[in-house]
Amino acid sequence: MQLTLWTYEGPPHVGAMRVATSMREVHYVLHAPQGDTYADLLFTMIERQDRRPPVTYTTFQARDLGGSTAEMVKDAVAEAWERHRPQAMLVGESCTAELLQDQAGTLGQTLGLPIPVVPLELPAYSKKECWGAAETFYQLTRAVLADRVPPPGTVRPTRGEGVRPRANLLGATALGFRCRDDVVEITRLLADLGVDVNVVAPLGASPEDLRRIPEADFNVDLYPEVSRTLCGWLQRAFGMPATRTIPMGVNGTRAFVAEVATLAGLSAESFLERERPGEAGLDASRSRLAWYSRSVDSTYLTGKRVFIFADATHAVAAARIAASEMGFTVVGLGTFSREFAREVREAAREHGVEPLITDDYLQVERAIAEAAPELVLGTQMERHIAKRLGIACAVISSPIHVQDVPARYSPVYGFEGANVLFDSWVHPLVMGLEEHLLQMFREDFEFNDRAPASHLPVPARAPQPADEALAPPGAPEPAAAPTAAPAWSSDGELELRKIPFFVRGKARRNTERFAQERGIATITVETLYEAKAHFGR
Amino acid sequence: MTDLSALPPPASGTCTERPRSPVAVLRERGQREVFCGLTGIVWLHRRMQDAFFLVVGSRTCAHLIQSAAGVMIFAEPRFGTAILGDRDLAGLADANDELDRICVELLERRPDIATLFLVGSCPSEVIKLDLAKAAERLNARLMPSVRVLNYSGSGIETTFTQGEDAALRSMVPVLPSDDDRRLLVVGSVADVVEDQMRRVFDGLGIGPVAFLPGRRAADLPAVGAGTRVLAAQPFNGETVRALLARGARMLEAPYPLGAEGTTAWYAAAAREWDIPEATFEAVTRPLAERARRALERYRPRLDGRSLFLMPDSQLEIPIARVLAREMGMRLLEVGTPYLDRQMVAAELDLLPGAPVLSEGQHLERQLDRLRAARPDITVCGLGLANPLEAEGHATKWSIELVFTPIHGYDQAGDLAELFVRPLERRARLAV
């Protein structure tokens, strides 16, 4: 039993939903009690999906537990087939259904539907979301490719003369971090190298697309948390090699280009000629990061203490970028992905810090407080922690919130991704000269180290009596002539305090205007509500 | 421990049947797109400032609450989840020890907590982890500084707001007994709404008045033959029936939503307290007129528009009544997760026309009906809102009706405004 306030990962069936929701022509029947449908809102609200996730829930209740729950699974599968006609169906259970032991997956298969029905066994009490996504992606692909696996020992035919090499981009999912834009960025990068993309999956793929996976020359293991399991199987069953480099940061992208070139049997020489590590100037790289970091303005970034906690892939890559592309000092590195703890431990050794492998939010908070960094690179959870501790923060990994799914193009992979990282990591920090001034004049009441950086908005803070009369920032209101201002009775004032502070200023002004217009000298609770009825919200 | 298979469906067989105009009900079974009762913790832990809610459940439960709360609560929340692992499933004895350890640890961190609710979930119910026993064990150790109560917010037993009912129901046995005359308002209302209501009751000369839940869980109102129960929310049927079993009497009234419902709600108390008509008029008329003025400014935007309510919060019937009777909206379908006739008798009497009243849900069939009906506004859960908007339907999230002060005279306008906003937004946008 583990006490938790917030969790980094959902249960494994949410990982399965991420795969199903990313794809087309797939339907997932989930044996789950009433209430588990909450997971739909992760997709429709956080990621603003405009379609319901392709999931049918059995939503059983106590009265169904007498023995009819197995029938509910069969009915749900049959109904989902009738209504949606998918190319493949996933059938699985959430944590409670697992305890009922209805064997939902097997039940789904007994219906004899003319499509692959893939039973998903995702142990909810020992595994989590990312594992569930990886397992689902693997099981589904394996099922649709069952008849295409060549006999052991078959030699892969070599690519014909003059045929462009092809790669699959694997692992991008809904609710992943910036997957939508990373796929575009990497597709462009490969095209520049002379490599075509064969299949992108799960994002946007149908089961028929999955059947074309073996037609590529190699796989790009884009998000190992989701795609490593499948890449391993494709290597064993089809002899397809996969990339190991994550194309994040300038150096990561350069190394990725070199690795792709090797796998594709191409030369990256002319491509990398334009990438000149160690040289200054805007034309030393396709990314602006290299020059921006070398420009004198960035001097103040030197040795900034940064704490990194994220999924393993983004954490390890971010640590390398922080150290060698931004000139920061890594003071903490960790992950909640236990499946990839080894990689993070190795990286932590590289940076000379203790690795933090945990999914306990409180432990992460303690570690950050102890390390006292100037910048936290983390997830939505670290955004909470950093806010509480008053530390700058940028989000680099799922779990995410709605603001981490921006409308604009903002990959974190590839050369453009490096630009995005530079901007988003530098933005929360106090800028160079401002930092100096802060140290010179420490007693200024408006401009001190407790105030946020001058280019950042003033954060909402706890209401203080002195604030209440203030207009919102940017809209200073001239003080009313003292003679005309109506007075607030103590009960009126008290009632006003019950109004949330972010609208209190408006309520105060409206009420005073209302009272003034009607010649009311003292504002009571009644005046407040009369005014509210008059003006509306 | 409840024997799950022996549980009757919610509220059936316990209604006090009286001759009423029959309301035809479409009963549906199938996928239900609703939250489970654990969601109630999101507002209950704010309403009762000295209470902590510890869910004993799975990773799914923890994920649900943080998703429903939008991961937006920056302060350390007064709720948490004790996540069951493989080891707990293997040995229940160890699970009990583990639970005790976690509770003690938790209370050491939070010395300000006076009431600890152990909240059962689907998995804890299915493995028959006895939280009542656990509460007993912990009470022996922790009373009087902390009282431990338990209830189930599981999806197999509770739907969304029913979680509040289960929480309040668990408090009823520990309420002190006396037969003094008092008014007990049952159901969470916003703090500001409680204060307004107290002022009106004071003005009418009705008192003493207690609220369940109050601002502090440790301040328990007494209950007995003199207690008159006035429900502020329609989803607390089991709590009300438990109070009746302790001698209280229920004042039947519509809910204090909209000007009309609020007046009728106060009137039910006024009749019981024999308040003279003139006093009632003097106190409520100006307030009701003010509420009507507030509603009037929004009425032109809603008048004649059609409304479809998916089942979710149990507030569907009273909300439909306000919007139909006071704002002139046309009701196409009023869905409710379950129909507790005792709790909505007065509401059903007021519901105009012959809308489809549906109980339970078959999501896909209901969406078919919705698409065919093409309502002007649809009330639905968060999972459905964006997909319906993308299909061209204006929506209102039902969870907003639970998280926003909408009760009483001075919130009547706010309630209407919630429904005007999606239309207003669509009118503004030209993209």
Short mmCIF file of N, CA and C in Angstrom, two decimals, chain B residues 228-322:
data_model
loop_
_atom_site.label_atom_id
_atom_site.label_comp_id
_atom_site.label_asym_id
_atom_site.label_seq_id
_atom_site.Cartn_x
_atom_site.Cartn_y
_atom_site.Cartn_z
N ARG B 228 -36.14 19.18 11.63
CA ARG B 228 -36.82 19.25 10.33
C ARG B 228 -35.75 19.33 9.25
N VAL B 229 -35.80 18.38 8.34
CA VAL B 229 -34.77 18.30 7.31
C VAL B 229 -35.23 19.02 6.05
N LEU B 230 -34.38 19.93 5.58
CA LEU B 230 -34.66 20.63 4.32
C LEU B 230 -33.47 20.35 3.40
N ALA B 231 -33.73 19.63 2.31
CA ALA B 231 -32.63 19.23 1.44
C ALA B 231 -32.26 20.37 0.49
N ALA B 232 -30.97 20.69 0.43
CA ALA B 232 -30.50 21.73 -0.48
C ALA B 232 -30.01 21.11 -1.79
N GLN B 233 -29.75 19.80 -1.78
CA GLN B 233 -29.26 19.10 -2.97
C GLN B 233 -30.09 17.83 -3.15
N PRO B 234 -30.35 17.47 -4.39
CA PRO B 234 -31.24 16.33 -4.64
C PRO B 234 -30.58 14.96 -4.52
N PHE B 235 -29.27 14.94 -4.25
CA PHE B 235 -28.58 13.65 -4.33
C PHE B 235 -28.29 13.02 -2.98
N ASN B 236 -28.91 13.55 -1.91
CA ASN B 236 -28.58 13.02 -0.58
C ASN B 236 -29.71 12.17 0.01
N GLY B 237 -30.34 11.37 -0.81
CA GLY B 237 -31.50 10.58 -0.40
C GLY B 237 -31.22 9.65 0.77
N GLU B 238 -30.11 8.91 0.73
CA GLU B 238 -29.83 7.95 1.81
C GLU B 238 -29.57 8.67 3.11
N THR B 239 -28.90 9.82 3.06
CA THR B 239 -28.64 10.60 4.26
C THR B 239 -29.95 11.08 4.86
N VAL B 240 -30.83 11.60 4.01
CA VAL B 240 -32.12 12.09 4.49
C VAL B 240 -32.89 10.94 5.14
N ARG B 241 -32.91 9.77 4.49
CA ARG B 241 -33.67 8.64 5.06
C ARG B 241 -33.05 8.17 6.39
N ALA B 242 -31.73 8.28 6.51
CA ALA B 242 -31.10 7.90 7.78
C ALA B 242 -31.47 8.90 8.87
N LEU B 243 -31.59 10.17 8.49
CA LEU B 243 -32.00 11.19 9.47
C LEU B 243 -33.45 10.96 9.89
N LEU B 244 -34.29 10.58 8.92
CA LEU B 244 -35.69 10.31 9.23
C LEU B 244 -35.78 9.13 10.20
N ALA B 245 -34.90 8.15 10.01
CA ALA B 245 -34.90 6.99 10.89
C ALA B 245 -34.49 7.38 12.31
N ARG B 246 -33.83 8.52 12.44
CA ARG B 246 -33.49 8.97 13.80
C ARG B 246 -34.51 9.96 14.34
N GLY B 247 -35.67 10.00 13.70
CA GLY B 247 -36.78 10.78 14.26
C GLY B 247 -37.03 12.10 13.56
N ALA B 248 -36.14 12.50 12.68
CA ALA B 248 -36.33 13.78 12.00
C ALA B 248 -37.50 13.70 11.02
N ARG B 249 -38.03 14.87 10.62
CA ARG B 249 -39.06 14.89 9.59
C ARG B 249 -38.58 15.70 8.40
N MET B 250 -38.99 15.26 7.22
CA MET B 250 -38.52 15.92 6.00
C MET B 250 -39.52 16.98 5.57
N LEU B 251 -39.04 18.14 5.20
CA LEU B 251 -39.89 19.17 4.64
C LEU B 251 -39.79 19.05 3.12
N GLU B 252 -40.91 18.70 2.52
CA GLU B 252 -40.84 18.49 1.08
C GLU B 252 -40.89 19.82 0.35
N ALA B 253 -39.96 19.99 -0.56
CA ALA B 253 -39.88 21.26 -1.29
C ALA B 253 -39.07 21.05 -2.55
N PRO B 254 -39.28 21.92 -3.54
CA PRO B 254 -38.33 21.92 -4.66
C PRO B 254 -37.00 22.45 -4.15
N TYR B 255 -35.96 22.41 -4.96
CA TYR B 255 -34.64 22.83 -4.51
C TYR B 255 -34.46 24.33 -4.68
N PRO B 256 -33.62 24.94 -3.86
CA PRO B 256 -33.47 26.40 -3.89
C PRO B 256 -32.66 26.87 -5.09
N LEU B 257 -33.17 26.56 -6.26
CA LEU B 257 -32.54 26.97 -7.51
C LEU B 257 -33.54 27.82 -8.28
N GLY B 258 -33.09 28.97 -8.76
CA GLY B 258 -33.99 29.89 -9.42
C GLY B 258 -34.81 30.63 -8.38
N ALA B 259 -35.52 31.70 -8.80
CA ALA B 259 -36.30 32.51 -7.86
C ALA B 259 -37.47 31.68 -7.31
N GLU B 260 -38.15 30.99 -8.20
CA GLU B 260 -39.35 30.26 -7.81
C GLU B 260 -39.01 29.12 -6.83
N GLY B 261 -38.01 28.34 -7.18
CA GLY B 261 -37.63 27.20 -6.33
C GLY B 261 -37.15 27.67 -4.96
N THR B 262 -36.40 28.77 -4.95
CA THR B 262 -35.88 29.28 -3.69
C THR B 262 -37.02 29.73 -2.78
N THR B 263 -37.98 30.44 -3.35
CA THR B 263 -39.14 30.88 -2.55
C THR B 263 -39.89 29.68 -1.99
N ALA B 264 -40.12 28.69 -2.82
CA ALA B 264 -40.85 27.51 -2.37
C ALA B 264 -40.08 26.77 -1.28
N TRP B 265 -38.76 26.80 -1.40
CA TRP B 265 -37.90 26.12 -0.43
C TRP B 265 -37.98 26.80 0.94
N TYR B 266 -37.88 28.12 0.94
CA TYR B 266 -38.02 28.85 2.21
C TYR B 266 -39.44 28.69 2.75
N ALA B 267 -40.41 28.65 1.83
CA ALA B 267 -41.81 28.56 2.26
C ALA B 267 -42.06 27.26 3.03
N ALA B 268 -41.40 26.19 2.61
CA ALA B 268 -41.59 24.91 3.29
C ALA B 268 -41.17 25.03 4.75
N ALA B 269 -40.06 25.74 4.99
CA ALA B 269 -39.61 25.93 6.36
C ALA B 269 -40.54 26.89 7.10
N ALA B 270 -40.96 27.93 6.40
CA ALA B 270 -41.82 28.95 7.03
C ALA B 270 -43.15 28.33 7.49
N ARG B 271 -43.72 27.46 6.67
CA ARG B 271 -44.97 26.78 7.04
C ARG B 271 -44.77 25.98 8.32
N GLU B 272 -43.66 25.27 8.37
CA GLU B 272 -43.39 24.41 9.52
C GLU B 272 -43.21 25.25 10.79
N TRP B 273 -42.64 26.43 10.62
CA TRP B 273 -42.39 27.29 11.80
C TRP B 273 -43.56 28.26 12.04
N ASP B 274 -44.65 28.09 11.27
CA ASP B 274 -45.83 28.95 11.41
C ASP B 274 -45.49 30.43 11.30
N ILE B 275 -44.68 30.76 10.34
CA ILE B 275 -44.31 32.16 10.12
C ILE B 275 -45.49 32.85 9.43
N PRO B 276 -45.89 34.00 9.95
CA PRO B 276 -47.03 34.70 9.32
C PRO B 276 -46.72 35.05 7.86
N GLU B 277 -47.75 34.97 7.05
CA GLU B 277 -47.64 35.25 5.63
C GLU B 277 -46.96 36.61 5.38
N ALA B 278 -47.37 37.58 6.19
CA ALA B 278 -46.84 38.93 5.98
C ALA B 278 -45.34 38.98 6.21
N THR B 279 -44.88 38.28 7.24
CA THR B 279 -43.44 38.26 7.51
C THR B 279 -42.71 37.61 6.34
N PHE B 280 -43.27 36.48 5.90
CA PHE B 280 -42.62 35.77 4.79
C PHE B 280 -42.51 36.66 3.56
N GLU B 281 -43.64 37.36 3.27
CA GLU B 281 -43.65 38.27 2.13
C GLU B 281 -42.59 39.37 2.30
N ALA B 282 -42.57 39.94 3.49
CA ALA B 282 -41.67 41.08 3.73
C ALA B 282 -40.21 40.67 3.56
N VAL B 283 -39.90 39.45 3.99
CA VAL B 283 -38.50 39.02 3.91
C VAL B 283 -38.14 38.55 2.51
N THR B 284 -39.01 37.76 1.90
CA THR B 284 -38.60 37.12 0.66
C THR B 284 -38.94 37.90 -0.60
N ARG B 285 -40.00 38.70 -0.55
CA ARG B 285 -40.42 39.35 -1.80
C ARG B 285 -39.31 40.20 -2.43
N PRO B 286 -38.66 41.08 -1.64
CA PRO B 286 -37.60 41.88 -2.28
C PRO B 286 -36.48 41.01 -2.86
N LEU B 287 -36.17 39.93 -2.14
CA LEU B 287 -35.10 39.04 -2.63
C LEU B 287 -35.53 38.33 -3.91
N ALA B 288 -36.77 37.88 -3.92
CA ALA B 288 -37.27 37.17 -5.09
C ALA B 288 -37.35 38.11 -6.28
N GLU B 289 -37.74 39.35 -6.01
CA GLU B 289 -37.83 40.31 -7.11
C GLU B 289 -36.44 40.60 -7.68
N ARG B 290 -35.50 40.70 -6.77
CA ARG B 290 -34.12 40.93 -7.20
C ARG B 290 -33.63 39.76 -8.05
N ALA B 291 -33.94 38.56 -7.60
CA ALA B 291 -33.53 37.38 -8.36
C ALA B 291 -34.19 37.38 -9.74
N ARG B 292 -35.47 37.76 -9.76
CA ARG B 292 -36.16 37.78 -11.06
C ARG B 292 -35.54 38.83 -11.99
N ARG B 293 -35.15 39.97 -11.41
CA ARG B 293 -34.48 40.99 -12.23
C ARG B 293 -33.19 40.43 -12.82
N ALA B 294 -32.44 39.71 -11.97
CA ALA B 294 -31.18 39.14 -12.44
C ALA B 294 -31.44 38.12 -13.55
N LEU B 295 -32.51 37.36 -13.40
CA LEU B 295 -32.84 36.36 -14.42
C LEU B 295 -33.32 37.02 -15.70
N GLU B 296 -34.06 38.11 -15.55
CA GLU B 296 -34.68 38.77 -16.70
C GLU B 296 -33.64 39.17 -17.75
N ARG B 297 -32.46 39.62 -17.25
CA ARG B 297 -31.47 40.09 -18.22
C ARG B 297 -30.97 38.95 -19.11
N TYR B 298 -31.10 37.70 -18.64
CA TYR B 298 -30.61 36.57 -19.45
C TYR B 298 -31.72 35.87 -20.21
N ARG B 299 -32.97 36.13 -19.80
CA ARG B 299 -34.07 35.37 -20.37
C ARG B 299 -34.16 35.47 -21.90
N PRO B 300 -33.99 36.68 -22.46
CA PRO B 300 -34.12 36.77 -23.93
C PRO B 300 -33.15 35.84 -24.67
N ARG B 301 -32.01 35.55 -24.05
CA ARG B 301 -31.03 34.70 -24.72
C ARG B 301 -31.40 33.23 -24.67
N LEU B 302 -32.24 32.86 -23.71
CA LEU B 302 -32.55 31.44 -23.51
C LEU B 302 -33.98 31.09 -23.91
N ASP B 303 -34.84 32.09 -23.93
CA ASP B 303 -36.25 31.86 -24.20
C ASP B 303 -36.46 31.12 -25.52
N GLY B 304 -37.17 30.02 -25.46
CA GLY B 304 -37.49 29.27 -26.67
C GLY B 304 -36.39 28.34 -27.14
N ARG B 305 -35.22 28.43 -26.52
CA ARG B 305 -34.12 27.53 -26.92
C ARG B 305 -34.36 26.14 -26.33
N SER B 306 -33.79 25.13 -26.98
CA SER B 306 -34.03 23.76 -26.52
C SER B 306 -32.85 23.23 -25.73
N LEU B 307 -33.16 22.34 -24.81
CA LEU B 307 -32.18 21.85 -23.84
C LEU B 307 -32.23 20.33 -23.75
N PHE B 308 -31.05 19.72 -23.75
CA PHE B 308 -30.93 18.26 -23.62
C PHE B 308 -29.96 18.02 -22.48
N LEU B 309 -30.38 17.30 -21.45
CA LEU B 309 -29.49 17.05 -20.31
C LEU B 309 -29.10 15.58 -20.25
N MET B 310 -27.79 15.32 -20.39
CA MET B 310 -27.29 13.97 -20.21
C MET B 310 -27.25 13.68 -18.70
N PRO B 311 -27.39 12.43 -18.31
CA PRO B 311 -27.39 12.13 -16.87
C PRO B 311 -25.99 12.24 -16.30
N ASP B 312 -25.84 12.94 -15.18
CA ASP B 312 -24.52 13.07 -14.57
C ASP B 312 -24.59 13.43 -13.10
N SER B 313 -25.05 14.66 -12.79
CA SER B 313 -24.88 15.17 -11.42
C SER B 313 -26.10 14.95 -10.53
N GLN B 314 -27.22 14.48 -11.04
CA GLN B 314 -28.50 14.39 -10.32
C GLN B 314 -29.18 15.76 -10.21
N LEU B 315 -28.49 16.82 -10.62
CA LEU B 315 -29.12 18.14 -10.58
C LEU B 315 -29.95 18.39 -11.83
N GLU B 316 -29.97 17.38 -12.73
CA GLU B 316 -30.60 17.60 -14.03
C GLU B 316 -32.07 18.02 -13.91
N ILE B 317 -32.82 17.35 -13.02
CA ILE B 317 -34.26 17.64 -12.95
C ILE B 317 -34.52 19.07 -12.43
N PRO B 318 -33.93 19.46 -11.27
CA PRO B 318 -34.16 20.84 -10.84
C PRO B 318 -33.63 21.89 -11.83
N ILE B 319 -32.50 21.63 -12.45
CA ILE B 319 -31.96 22.61 -13.41
C ILE B 319 -32.92 22.75 -14.60
N ALA B 320 -33.43 21.60 -15.05
CA ALA B 320 -34.38 21.63 -16.16
C ALA B 320 -35.62 22.43 -15.77
N ARG B 321 -36.06 22.24 -14.53
CA ARG B 321 -37.24 22.97 -14.05
C ARG B 321 -37.01 24.48 -14.09
N VAL B 322 -35.84 24.93 -13.58
CA VAL B 322 -35.55 26.37 -13.57
C VAL B 322 -35.51 26.91 -15.00
#
